[in-house]
PDB file of C-alpha atoms and ligand atoms in Angstrom:
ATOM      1  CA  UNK A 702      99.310 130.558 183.233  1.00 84.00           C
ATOM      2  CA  UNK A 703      99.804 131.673 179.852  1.00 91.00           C
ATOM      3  CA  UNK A 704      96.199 130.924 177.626  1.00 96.00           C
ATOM      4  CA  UNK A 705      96.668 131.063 173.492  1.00 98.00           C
ATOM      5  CA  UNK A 706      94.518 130.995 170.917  1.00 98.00           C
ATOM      6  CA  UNK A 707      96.151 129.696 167.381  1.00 98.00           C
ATOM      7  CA  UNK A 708      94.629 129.489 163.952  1.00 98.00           C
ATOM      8  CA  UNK A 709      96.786 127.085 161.830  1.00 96.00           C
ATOM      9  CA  UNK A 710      96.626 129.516 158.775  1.00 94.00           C
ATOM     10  CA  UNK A 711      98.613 127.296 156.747  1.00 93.00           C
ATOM     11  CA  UNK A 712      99.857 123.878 158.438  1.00 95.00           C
ATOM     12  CA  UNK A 713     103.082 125.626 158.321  1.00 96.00           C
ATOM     13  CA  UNK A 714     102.242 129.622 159.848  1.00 96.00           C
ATOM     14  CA  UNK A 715      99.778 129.829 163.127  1.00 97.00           C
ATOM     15  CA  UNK A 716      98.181 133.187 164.117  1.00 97.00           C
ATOM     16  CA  UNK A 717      98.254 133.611 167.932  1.00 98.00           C
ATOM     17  CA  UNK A 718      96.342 135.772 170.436  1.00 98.00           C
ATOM     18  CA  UNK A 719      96.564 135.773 173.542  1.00 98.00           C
ATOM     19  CA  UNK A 720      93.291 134.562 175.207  1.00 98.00           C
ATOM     20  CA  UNK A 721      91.800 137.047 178.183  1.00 98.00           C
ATOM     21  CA  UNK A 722      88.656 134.226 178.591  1.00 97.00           C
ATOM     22  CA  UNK A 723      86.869 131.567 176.196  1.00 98.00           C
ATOM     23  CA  UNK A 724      83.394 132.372 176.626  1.00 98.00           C
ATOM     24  CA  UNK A 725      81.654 129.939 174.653  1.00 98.00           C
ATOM     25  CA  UNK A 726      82.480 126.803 172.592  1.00 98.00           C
ATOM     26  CA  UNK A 727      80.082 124.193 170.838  1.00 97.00           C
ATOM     27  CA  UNK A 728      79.966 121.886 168.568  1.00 98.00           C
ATOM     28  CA  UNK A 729      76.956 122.704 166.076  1.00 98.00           C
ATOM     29  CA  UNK A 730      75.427 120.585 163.033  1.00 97.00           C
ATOM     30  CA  UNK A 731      78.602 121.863 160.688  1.00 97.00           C
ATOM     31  CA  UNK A 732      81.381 123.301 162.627  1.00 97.00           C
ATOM     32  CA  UNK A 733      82.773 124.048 165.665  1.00 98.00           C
ATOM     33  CA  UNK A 734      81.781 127.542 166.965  1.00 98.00           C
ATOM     34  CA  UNK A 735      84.285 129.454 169.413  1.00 98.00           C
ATOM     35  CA  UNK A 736      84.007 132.814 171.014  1.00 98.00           C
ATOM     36  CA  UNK A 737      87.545 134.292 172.664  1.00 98.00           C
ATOM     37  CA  UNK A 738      87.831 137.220 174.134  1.00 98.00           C
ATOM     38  CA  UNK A 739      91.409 137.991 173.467  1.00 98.00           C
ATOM     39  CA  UNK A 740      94.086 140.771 174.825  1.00 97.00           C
ATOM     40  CA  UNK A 741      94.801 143.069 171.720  1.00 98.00           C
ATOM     41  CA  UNK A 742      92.121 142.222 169.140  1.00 98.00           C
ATOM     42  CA  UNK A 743      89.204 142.382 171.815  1.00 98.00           C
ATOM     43  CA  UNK A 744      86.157 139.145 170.672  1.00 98.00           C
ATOM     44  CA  UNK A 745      86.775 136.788 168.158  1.00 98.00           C
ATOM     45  CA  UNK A 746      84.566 134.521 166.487  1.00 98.00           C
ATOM     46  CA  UNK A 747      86.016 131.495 165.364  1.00 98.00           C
ATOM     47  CA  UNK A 748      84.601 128.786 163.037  1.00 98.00           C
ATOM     48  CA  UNK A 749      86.485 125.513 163.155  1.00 97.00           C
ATOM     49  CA  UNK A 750      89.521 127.308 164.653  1.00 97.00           C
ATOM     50  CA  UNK A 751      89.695 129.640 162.242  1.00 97.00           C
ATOM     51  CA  UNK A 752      89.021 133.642 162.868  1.00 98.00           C
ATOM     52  CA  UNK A 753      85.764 134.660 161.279  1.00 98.00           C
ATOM     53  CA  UNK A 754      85.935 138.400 162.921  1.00 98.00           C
ATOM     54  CA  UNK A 755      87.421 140.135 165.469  1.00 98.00           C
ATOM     55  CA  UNK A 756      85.756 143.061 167.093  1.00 98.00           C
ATOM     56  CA  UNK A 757      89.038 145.014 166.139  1.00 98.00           C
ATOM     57  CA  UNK A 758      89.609 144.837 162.405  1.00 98.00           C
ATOM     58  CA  UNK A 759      85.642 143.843 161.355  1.00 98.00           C
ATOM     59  CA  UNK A 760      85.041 146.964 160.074  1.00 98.00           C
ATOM     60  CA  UNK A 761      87.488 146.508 157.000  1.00 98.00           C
ATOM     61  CA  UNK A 762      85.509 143.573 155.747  1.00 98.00           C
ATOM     62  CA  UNK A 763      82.235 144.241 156.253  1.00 98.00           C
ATOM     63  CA  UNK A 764      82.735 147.587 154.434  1.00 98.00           C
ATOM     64  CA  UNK A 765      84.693 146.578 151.994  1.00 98.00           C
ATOM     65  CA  UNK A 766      82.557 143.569 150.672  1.00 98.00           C
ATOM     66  CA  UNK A 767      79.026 146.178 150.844  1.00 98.00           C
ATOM     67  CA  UNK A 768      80.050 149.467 149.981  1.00 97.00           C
ATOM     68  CA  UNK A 769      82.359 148.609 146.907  1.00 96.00           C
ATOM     69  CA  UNK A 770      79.122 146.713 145.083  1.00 97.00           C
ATOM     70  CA  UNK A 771      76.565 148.726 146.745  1.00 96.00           C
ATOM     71  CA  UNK A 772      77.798 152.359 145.703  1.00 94.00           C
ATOM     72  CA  UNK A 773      79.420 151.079 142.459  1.00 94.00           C
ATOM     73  CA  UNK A 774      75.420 149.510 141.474  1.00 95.00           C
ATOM     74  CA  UNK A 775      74.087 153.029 142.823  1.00 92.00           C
ATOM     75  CA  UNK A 776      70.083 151.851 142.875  1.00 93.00           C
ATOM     76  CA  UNK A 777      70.595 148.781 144.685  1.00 97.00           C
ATOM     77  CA  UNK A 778      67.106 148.119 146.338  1.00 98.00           C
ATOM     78  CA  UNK A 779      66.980 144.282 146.519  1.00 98.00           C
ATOM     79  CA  UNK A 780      70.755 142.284 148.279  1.00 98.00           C
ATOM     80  CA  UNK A 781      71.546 138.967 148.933  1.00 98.00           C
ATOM     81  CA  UNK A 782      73.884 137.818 151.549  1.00 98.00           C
ATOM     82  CA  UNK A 783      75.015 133.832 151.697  1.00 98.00           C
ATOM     83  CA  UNK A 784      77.349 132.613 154.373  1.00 98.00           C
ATOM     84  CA  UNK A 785      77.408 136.146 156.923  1.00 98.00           C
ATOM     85  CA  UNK A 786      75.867 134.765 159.398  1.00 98.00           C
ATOM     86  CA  UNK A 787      77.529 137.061 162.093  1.00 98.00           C
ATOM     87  CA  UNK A 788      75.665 140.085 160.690  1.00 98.00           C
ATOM     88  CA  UNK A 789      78.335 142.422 160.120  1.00 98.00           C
ATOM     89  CA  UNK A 790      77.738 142.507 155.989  1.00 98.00           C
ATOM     90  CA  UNK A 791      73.710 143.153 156.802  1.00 98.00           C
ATOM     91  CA  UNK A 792      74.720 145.686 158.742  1.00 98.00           C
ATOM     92  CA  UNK A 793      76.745 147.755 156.492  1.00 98.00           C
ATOM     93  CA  UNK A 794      74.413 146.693 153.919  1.00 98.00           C
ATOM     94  CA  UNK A 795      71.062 148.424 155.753  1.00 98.00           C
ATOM     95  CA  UNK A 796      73.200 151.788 155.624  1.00 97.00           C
ATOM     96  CA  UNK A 797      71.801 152.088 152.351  1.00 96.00           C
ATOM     97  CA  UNK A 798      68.516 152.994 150.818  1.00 95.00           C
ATOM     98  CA  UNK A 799      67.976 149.277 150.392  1.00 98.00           C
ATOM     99  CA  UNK A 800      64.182 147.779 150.269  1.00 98.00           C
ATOM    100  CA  UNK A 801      65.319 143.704 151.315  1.00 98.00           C
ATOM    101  CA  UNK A 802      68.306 142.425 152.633  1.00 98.00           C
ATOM    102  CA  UNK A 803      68.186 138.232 152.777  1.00 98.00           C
ATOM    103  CA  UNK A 804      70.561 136.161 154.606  1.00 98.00           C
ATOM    104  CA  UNK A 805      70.957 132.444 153.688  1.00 98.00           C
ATOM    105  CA  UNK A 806      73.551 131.186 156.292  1.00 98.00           C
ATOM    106  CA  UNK A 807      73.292 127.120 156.550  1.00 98.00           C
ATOM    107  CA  UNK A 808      74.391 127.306 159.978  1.00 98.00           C
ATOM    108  CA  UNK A 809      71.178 128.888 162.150  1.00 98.00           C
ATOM    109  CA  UNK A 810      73.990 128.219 165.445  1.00 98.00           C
ATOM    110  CA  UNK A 811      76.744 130.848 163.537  1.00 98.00           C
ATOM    111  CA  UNK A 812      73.546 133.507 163.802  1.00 98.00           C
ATOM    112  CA  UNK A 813      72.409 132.679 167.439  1.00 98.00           C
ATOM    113  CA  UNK A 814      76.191 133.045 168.726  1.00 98.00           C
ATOM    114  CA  UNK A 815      76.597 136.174 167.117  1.00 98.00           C
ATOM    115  CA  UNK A 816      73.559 137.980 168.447  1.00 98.00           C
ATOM    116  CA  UNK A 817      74.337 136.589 171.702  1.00 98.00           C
ATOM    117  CA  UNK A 818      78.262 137.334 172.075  1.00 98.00           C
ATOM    118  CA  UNK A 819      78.708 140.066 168.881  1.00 98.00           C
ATOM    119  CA  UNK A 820      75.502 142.656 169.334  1.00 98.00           C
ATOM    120  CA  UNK A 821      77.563 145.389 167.618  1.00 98.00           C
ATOM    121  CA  UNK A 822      77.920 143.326 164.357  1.00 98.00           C
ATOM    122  CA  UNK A 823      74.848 141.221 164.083  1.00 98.00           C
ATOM    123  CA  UNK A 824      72.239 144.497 164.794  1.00 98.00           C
ATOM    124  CA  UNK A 825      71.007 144.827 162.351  1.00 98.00           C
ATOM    125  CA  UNK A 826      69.519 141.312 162.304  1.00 98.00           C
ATOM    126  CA  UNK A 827      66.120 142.135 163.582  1.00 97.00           C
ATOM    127  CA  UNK A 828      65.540 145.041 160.953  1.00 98.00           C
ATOM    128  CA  UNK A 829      62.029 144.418 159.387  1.00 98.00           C
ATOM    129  CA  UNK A 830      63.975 144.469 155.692  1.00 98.00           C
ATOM    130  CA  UNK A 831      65.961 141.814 156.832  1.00 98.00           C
ATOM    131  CA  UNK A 832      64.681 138.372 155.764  1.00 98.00           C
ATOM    132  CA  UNK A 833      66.985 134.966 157.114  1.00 98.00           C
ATOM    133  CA  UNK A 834      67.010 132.074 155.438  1.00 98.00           C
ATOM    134  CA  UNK A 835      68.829 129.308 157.315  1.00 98.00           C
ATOM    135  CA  UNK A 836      69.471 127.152 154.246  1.00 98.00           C
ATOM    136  CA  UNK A 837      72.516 125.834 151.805  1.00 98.00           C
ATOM    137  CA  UNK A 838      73.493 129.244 149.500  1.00 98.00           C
ATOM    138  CA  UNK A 839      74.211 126.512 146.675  1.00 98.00           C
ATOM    139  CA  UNK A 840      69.991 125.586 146.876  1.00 98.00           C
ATOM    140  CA  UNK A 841      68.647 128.741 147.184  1.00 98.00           C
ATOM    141  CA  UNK A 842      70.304 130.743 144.338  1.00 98.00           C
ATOM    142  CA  UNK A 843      68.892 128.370 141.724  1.00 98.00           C
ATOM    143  CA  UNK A 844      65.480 128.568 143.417  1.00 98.00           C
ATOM    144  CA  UNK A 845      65.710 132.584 144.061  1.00 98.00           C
ATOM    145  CA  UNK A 846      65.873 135.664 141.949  1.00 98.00           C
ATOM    146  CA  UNK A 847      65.370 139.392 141.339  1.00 98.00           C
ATOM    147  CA  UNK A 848      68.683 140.641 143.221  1.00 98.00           C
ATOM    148  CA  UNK A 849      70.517 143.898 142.552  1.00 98.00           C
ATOM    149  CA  UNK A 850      73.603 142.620 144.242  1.00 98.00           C
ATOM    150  CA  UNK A 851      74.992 139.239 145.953  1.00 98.00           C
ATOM    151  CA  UNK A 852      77.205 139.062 148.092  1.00 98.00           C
ATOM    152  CA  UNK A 853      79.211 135.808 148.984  1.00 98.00           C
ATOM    153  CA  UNK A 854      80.335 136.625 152.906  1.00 98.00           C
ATOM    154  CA  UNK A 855      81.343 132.687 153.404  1.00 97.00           C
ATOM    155  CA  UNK A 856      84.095 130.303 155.188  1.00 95.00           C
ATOM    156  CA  UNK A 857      87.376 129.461 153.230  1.00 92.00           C
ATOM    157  CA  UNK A 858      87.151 126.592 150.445  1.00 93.00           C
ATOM    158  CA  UNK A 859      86.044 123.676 152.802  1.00 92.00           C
ATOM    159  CA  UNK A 860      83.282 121.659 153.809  1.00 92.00           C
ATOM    160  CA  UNK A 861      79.726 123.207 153.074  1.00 94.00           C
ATOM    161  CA  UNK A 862      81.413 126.221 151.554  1.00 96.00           C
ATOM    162  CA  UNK A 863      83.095 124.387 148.353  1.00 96.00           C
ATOM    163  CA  UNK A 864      80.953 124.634 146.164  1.00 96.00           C
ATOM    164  CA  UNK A 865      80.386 128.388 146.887  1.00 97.00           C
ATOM    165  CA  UNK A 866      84.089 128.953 144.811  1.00 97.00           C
ATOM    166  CA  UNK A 867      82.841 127.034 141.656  1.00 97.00           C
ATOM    167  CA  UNK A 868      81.836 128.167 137.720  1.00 97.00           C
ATOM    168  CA  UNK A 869      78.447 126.504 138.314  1.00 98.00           C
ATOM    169  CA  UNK A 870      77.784 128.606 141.317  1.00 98.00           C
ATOM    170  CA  UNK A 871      78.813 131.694 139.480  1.00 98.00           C
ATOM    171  CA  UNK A 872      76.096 130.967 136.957  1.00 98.00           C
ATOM    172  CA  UNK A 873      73.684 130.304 139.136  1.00 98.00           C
ATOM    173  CA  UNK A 874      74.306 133.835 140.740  1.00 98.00           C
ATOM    174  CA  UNK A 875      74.417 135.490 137.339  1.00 98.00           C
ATOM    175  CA  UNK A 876      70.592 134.220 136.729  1.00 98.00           C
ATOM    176  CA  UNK A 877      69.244 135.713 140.049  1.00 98.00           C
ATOM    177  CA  UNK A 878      71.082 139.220 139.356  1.00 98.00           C
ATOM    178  CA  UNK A 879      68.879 141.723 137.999  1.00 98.00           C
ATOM    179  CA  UNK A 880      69.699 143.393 134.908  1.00 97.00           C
ATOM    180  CA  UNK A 881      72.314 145.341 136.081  1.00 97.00           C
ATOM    181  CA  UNK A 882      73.540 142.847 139.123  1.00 98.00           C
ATOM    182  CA  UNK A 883      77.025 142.814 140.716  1.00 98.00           C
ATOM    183  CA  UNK A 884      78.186 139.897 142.576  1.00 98.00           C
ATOM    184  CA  UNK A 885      80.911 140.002 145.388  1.00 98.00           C
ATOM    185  CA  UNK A 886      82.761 137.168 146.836  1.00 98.00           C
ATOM    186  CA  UNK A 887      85.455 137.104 149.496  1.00 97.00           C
ATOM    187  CA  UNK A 888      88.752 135.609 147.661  1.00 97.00           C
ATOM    188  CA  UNK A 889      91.138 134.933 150.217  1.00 96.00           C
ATOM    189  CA  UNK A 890      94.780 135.801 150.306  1.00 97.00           C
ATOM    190  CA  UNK A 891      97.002 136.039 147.171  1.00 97.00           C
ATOM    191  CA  UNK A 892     100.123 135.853 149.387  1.00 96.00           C
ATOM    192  CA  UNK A 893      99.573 132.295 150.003  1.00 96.00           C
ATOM    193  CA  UNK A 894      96.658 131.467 147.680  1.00 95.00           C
ATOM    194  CA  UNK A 895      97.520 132.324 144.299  1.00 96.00           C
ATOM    195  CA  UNK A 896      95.936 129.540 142.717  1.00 96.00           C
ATOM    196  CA  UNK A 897      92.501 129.503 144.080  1.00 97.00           C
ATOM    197  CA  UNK A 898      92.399 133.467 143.273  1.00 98.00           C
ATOM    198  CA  UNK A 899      93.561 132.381 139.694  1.00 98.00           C
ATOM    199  CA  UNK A 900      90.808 129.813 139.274  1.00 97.00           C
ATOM    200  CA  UNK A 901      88.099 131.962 140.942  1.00 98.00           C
ATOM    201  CA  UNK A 902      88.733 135.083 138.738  1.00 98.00           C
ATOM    202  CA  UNK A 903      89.058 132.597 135.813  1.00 98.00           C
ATOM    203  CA  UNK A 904      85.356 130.930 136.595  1.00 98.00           C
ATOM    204  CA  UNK A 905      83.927 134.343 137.277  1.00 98.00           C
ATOM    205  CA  UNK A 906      85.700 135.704 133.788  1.00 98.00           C
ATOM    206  CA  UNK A 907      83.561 133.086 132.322  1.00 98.00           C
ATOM    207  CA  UNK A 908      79.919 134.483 133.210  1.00 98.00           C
ATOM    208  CA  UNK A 909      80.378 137.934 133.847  1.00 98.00           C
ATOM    209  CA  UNK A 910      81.123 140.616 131.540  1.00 98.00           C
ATOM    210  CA  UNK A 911      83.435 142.571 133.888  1.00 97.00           C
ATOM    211  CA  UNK A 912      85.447 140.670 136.521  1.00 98.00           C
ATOM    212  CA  UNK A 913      87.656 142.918 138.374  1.00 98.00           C
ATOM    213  CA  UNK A 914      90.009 142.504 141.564  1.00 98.00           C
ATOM    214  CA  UNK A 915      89.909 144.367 144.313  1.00 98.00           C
ATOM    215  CA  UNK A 916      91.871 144.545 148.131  1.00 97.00           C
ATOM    216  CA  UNK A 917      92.037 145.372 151.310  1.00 98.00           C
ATOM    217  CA  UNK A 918      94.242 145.176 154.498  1.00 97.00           C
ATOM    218  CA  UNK A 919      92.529 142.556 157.169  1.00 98.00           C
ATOM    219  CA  UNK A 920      95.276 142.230 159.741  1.00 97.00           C
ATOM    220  CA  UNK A 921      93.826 139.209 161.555  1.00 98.00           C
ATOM    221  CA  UNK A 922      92.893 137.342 158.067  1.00 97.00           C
ATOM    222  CA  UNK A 923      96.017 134.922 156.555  1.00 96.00           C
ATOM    223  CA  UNK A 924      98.633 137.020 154.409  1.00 95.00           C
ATOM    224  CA  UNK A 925      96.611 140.777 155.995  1.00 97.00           C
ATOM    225  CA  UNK A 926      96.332 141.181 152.523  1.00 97.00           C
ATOM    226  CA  UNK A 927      92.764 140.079 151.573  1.00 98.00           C
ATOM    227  CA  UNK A 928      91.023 140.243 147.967  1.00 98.00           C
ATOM    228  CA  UNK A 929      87.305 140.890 146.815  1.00 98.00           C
ATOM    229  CA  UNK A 930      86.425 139.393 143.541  1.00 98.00           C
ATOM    230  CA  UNK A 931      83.160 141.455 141.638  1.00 98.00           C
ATOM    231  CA  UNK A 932      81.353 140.150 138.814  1.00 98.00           C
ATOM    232  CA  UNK A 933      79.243 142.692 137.057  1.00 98.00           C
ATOM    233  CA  UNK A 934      76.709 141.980 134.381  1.00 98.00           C
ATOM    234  CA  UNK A 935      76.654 145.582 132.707  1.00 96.00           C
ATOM    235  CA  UNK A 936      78.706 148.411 134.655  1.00 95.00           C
ATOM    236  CA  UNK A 937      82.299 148.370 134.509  1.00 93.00           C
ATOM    237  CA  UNK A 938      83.839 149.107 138.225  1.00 91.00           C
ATOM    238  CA  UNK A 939      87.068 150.614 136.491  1.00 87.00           C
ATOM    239  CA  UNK A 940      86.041 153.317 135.154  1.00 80.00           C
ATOM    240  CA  UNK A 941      82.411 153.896 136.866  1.00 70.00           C
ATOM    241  CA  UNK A 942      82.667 157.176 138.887  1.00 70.00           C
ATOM    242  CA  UNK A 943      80.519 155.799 141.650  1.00 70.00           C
ATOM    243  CA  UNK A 944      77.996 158.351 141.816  1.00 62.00           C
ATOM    244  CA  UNK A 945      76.572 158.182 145.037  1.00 66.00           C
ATOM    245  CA  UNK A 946      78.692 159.539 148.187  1.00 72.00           C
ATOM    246  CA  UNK A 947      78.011 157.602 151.389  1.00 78.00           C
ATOM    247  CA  UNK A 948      75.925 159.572 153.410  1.00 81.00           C
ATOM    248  CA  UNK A 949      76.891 157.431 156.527  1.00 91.00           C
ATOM    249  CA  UNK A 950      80.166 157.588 158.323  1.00 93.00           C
ATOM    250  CA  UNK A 951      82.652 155.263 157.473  1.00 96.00           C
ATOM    251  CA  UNK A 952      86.103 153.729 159.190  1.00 97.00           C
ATOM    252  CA  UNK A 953      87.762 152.232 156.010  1.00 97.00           C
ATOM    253  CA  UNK A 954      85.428 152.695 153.026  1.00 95.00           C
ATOM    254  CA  UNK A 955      86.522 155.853 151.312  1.00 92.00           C
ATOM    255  CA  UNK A 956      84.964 157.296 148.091  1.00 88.00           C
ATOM    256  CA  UNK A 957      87.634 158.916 146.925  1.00 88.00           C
ATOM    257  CA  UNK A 958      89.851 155.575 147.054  1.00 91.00           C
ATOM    258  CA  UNK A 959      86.724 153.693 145.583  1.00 91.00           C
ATOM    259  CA  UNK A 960      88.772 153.135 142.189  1.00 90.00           C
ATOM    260  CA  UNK A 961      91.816 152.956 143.555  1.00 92.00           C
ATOM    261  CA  UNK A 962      90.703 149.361 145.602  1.00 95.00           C
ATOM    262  CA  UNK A 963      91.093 148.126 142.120  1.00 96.00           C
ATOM    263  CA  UNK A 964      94.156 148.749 140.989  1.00 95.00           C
ATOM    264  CA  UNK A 965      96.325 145.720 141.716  1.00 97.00           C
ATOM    265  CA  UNK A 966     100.180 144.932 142.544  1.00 97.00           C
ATOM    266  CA  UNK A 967     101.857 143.840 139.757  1.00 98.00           C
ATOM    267  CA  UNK A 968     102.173 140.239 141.386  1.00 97.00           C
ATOM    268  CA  UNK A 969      98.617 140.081 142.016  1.00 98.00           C
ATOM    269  CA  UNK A 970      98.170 141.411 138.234  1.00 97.00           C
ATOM    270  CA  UNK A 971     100.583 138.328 137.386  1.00 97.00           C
ATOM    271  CA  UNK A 972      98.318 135.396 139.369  1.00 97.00           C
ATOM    272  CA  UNK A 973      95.136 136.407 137.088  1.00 96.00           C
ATOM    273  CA  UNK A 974      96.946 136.837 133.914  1.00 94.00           C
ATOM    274  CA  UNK A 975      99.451 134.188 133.315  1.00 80.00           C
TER     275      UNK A 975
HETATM  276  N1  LIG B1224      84.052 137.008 157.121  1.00 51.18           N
HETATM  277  C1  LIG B1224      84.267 135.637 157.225  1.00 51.18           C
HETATM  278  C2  LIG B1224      85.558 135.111 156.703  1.00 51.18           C
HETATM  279  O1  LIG B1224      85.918 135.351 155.543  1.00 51.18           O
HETATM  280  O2  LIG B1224      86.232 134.467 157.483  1.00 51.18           O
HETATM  281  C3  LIG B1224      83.080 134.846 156.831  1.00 51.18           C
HETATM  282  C4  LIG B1224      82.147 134.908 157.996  1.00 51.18           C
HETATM  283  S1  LIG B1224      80.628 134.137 157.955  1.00 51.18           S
HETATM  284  C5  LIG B1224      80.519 133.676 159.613  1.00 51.18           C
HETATM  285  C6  LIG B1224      80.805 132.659 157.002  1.00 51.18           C
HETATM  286  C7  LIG B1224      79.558 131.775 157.084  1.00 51.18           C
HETATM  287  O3  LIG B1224      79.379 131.069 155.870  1.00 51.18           O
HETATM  288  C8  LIG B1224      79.597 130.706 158.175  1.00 51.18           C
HETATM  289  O4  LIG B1224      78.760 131.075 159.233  1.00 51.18           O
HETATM  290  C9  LIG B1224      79.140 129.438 157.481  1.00 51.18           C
HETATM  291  O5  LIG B1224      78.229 128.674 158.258  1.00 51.18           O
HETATM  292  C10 LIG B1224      78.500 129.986 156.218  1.00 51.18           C
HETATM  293  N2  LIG B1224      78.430 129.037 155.099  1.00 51.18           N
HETATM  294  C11 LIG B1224      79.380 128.170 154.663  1.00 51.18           C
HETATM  295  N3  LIG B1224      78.938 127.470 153.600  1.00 51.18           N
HETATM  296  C12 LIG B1224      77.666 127.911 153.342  1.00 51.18           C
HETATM  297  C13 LIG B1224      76.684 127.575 152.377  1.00 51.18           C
HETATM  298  N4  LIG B1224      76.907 126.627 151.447  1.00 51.18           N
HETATM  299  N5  LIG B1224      75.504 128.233 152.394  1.00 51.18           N
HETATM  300  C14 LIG B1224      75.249 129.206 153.338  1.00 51.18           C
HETATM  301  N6  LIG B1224      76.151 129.552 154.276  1.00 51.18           N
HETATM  302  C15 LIG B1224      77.343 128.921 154.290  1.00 51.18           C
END
């Protein structure tokens, strides 16, 4: 017998692997929480049906939403994660000379799955500068301050998660950013969501200084190609030479590319300007 796993990525265009075993499913307080071991892309976590990480192609976004703000902010010492419950964005995050890492994930489940079925991503979990905070993002960044960087590792548009995409959120993050604070969220696909990328860079444009754009490839994410939106209060990601070189080994990251993940295709250059 033939066993599939689908995410309906649009209602319109599934994502299929095939499924070696399913070797745990629950329904927790916000969402159901599925771990498949599939054939080619080896674990997946999946939130509501929808892929979350594979043990495969992680790599790309946990790099890619830590080193870009981390090494573009260069002194980085205090870093907020919301949503990331899986650990993968602590993890890249505690390769730097960081003092405190804190996690606010709203679902504690998302966090006791992953250090159950994901070791290699959630490890760094247990380091003593990680703090967890098993609350709503939306709360806690009006009640919390003092961070060098935030980083908004959350699920698509929907349920406990909308309000993480709005202006009001955005200027709530601006007031817990230090001085010289960088914010990063995760901004979806601009193959099939144009308009949410529009509206999201348009929200950002209005509290930030510099709002900037950038990519990366996420095979197992809808459209593969997946965006990064940064909101910087004072340093301008364009044409910052990043000064610090990673002193850790990377898989995707790659300093001498750091600009370059900002410069956009012309279509994508067309959603945010029209
Ligand atoms: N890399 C992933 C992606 O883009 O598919 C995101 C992974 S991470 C598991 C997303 C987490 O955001 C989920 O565990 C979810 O519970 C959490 N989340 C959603 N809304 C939240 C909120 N308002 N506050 C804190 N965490 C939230």
């Amino acid at each position: 017998m033939e066993l599939w796993f689908s995410e309906y990525q649009t209602k319109n265009t599934k994502l299929s692997f095939r499924v070696k075993e399913v070797l745990y499913t629950k329904q927790s307080k916000f969402q159901n929480i599925s771990v498949i071991e599939t054939e080619d892309f080896g674990r997946v976590l999946a939130l509501d049906d929808t892929v979350m990480l594979t043990t495969k192609d992680e790599f790309v976004y946990h790099e890619m939403i830590s080193h870009v703000p981390l090494l573009t902010h260069g002194n980085a010492s205090r870093v907020l994660v919301i949503g990331g419950g899986d650990g993968g964005t602590i993890r890249e995050i505690l390769k730097h000379p960081v003092k405190e890492a804190h996690l606010v994930e709203i679902d504690r489940e998302v966090i006791e799955t992953s250090k159950e079925y994901f070791p290699s991503v959630s490890c760094g979990l247990s380091d003593p500068r990680v703090k967890i905070f098993c609350e709503d993002g939306i709360e806690f960044v009006k009640k919390n301050k003092g961070y060098d960087i935030v980083i908004i590792d959350s699920t698509d548009p929907i349920g406990p998660a909308v309000g993480l995409f709005s202006e009001e959120f955005y200027k709530d993050v601006f007031l817990a950013l230090n001085e010289n604070g960088i914010m990063v969220a995760q901004t979806e696909t601009p193959i099939l969501f144009g308009d949410l990328i529009k509206r999201i860079y348009n929200d950002m444009s209005s509290v930030f200084h510099y709002t900037n754009l950038y990519s990366a490839v996420i095979p197992t994410y809808p459209g593969a190609f997946w965006t990064f939106t940064m909101g910087s209060k004072t340093i301008n990601p364009i044409s910052h030479e990043t000064s610090v070189e990673p002193f850790f080994k990377t898989k995707y990251y790659n300093k001498k590319l750091h600009r370059s993940y900002f410069i956009l295709p012309p279509f994508v250059k067309d959603i945010i300007s029209e």
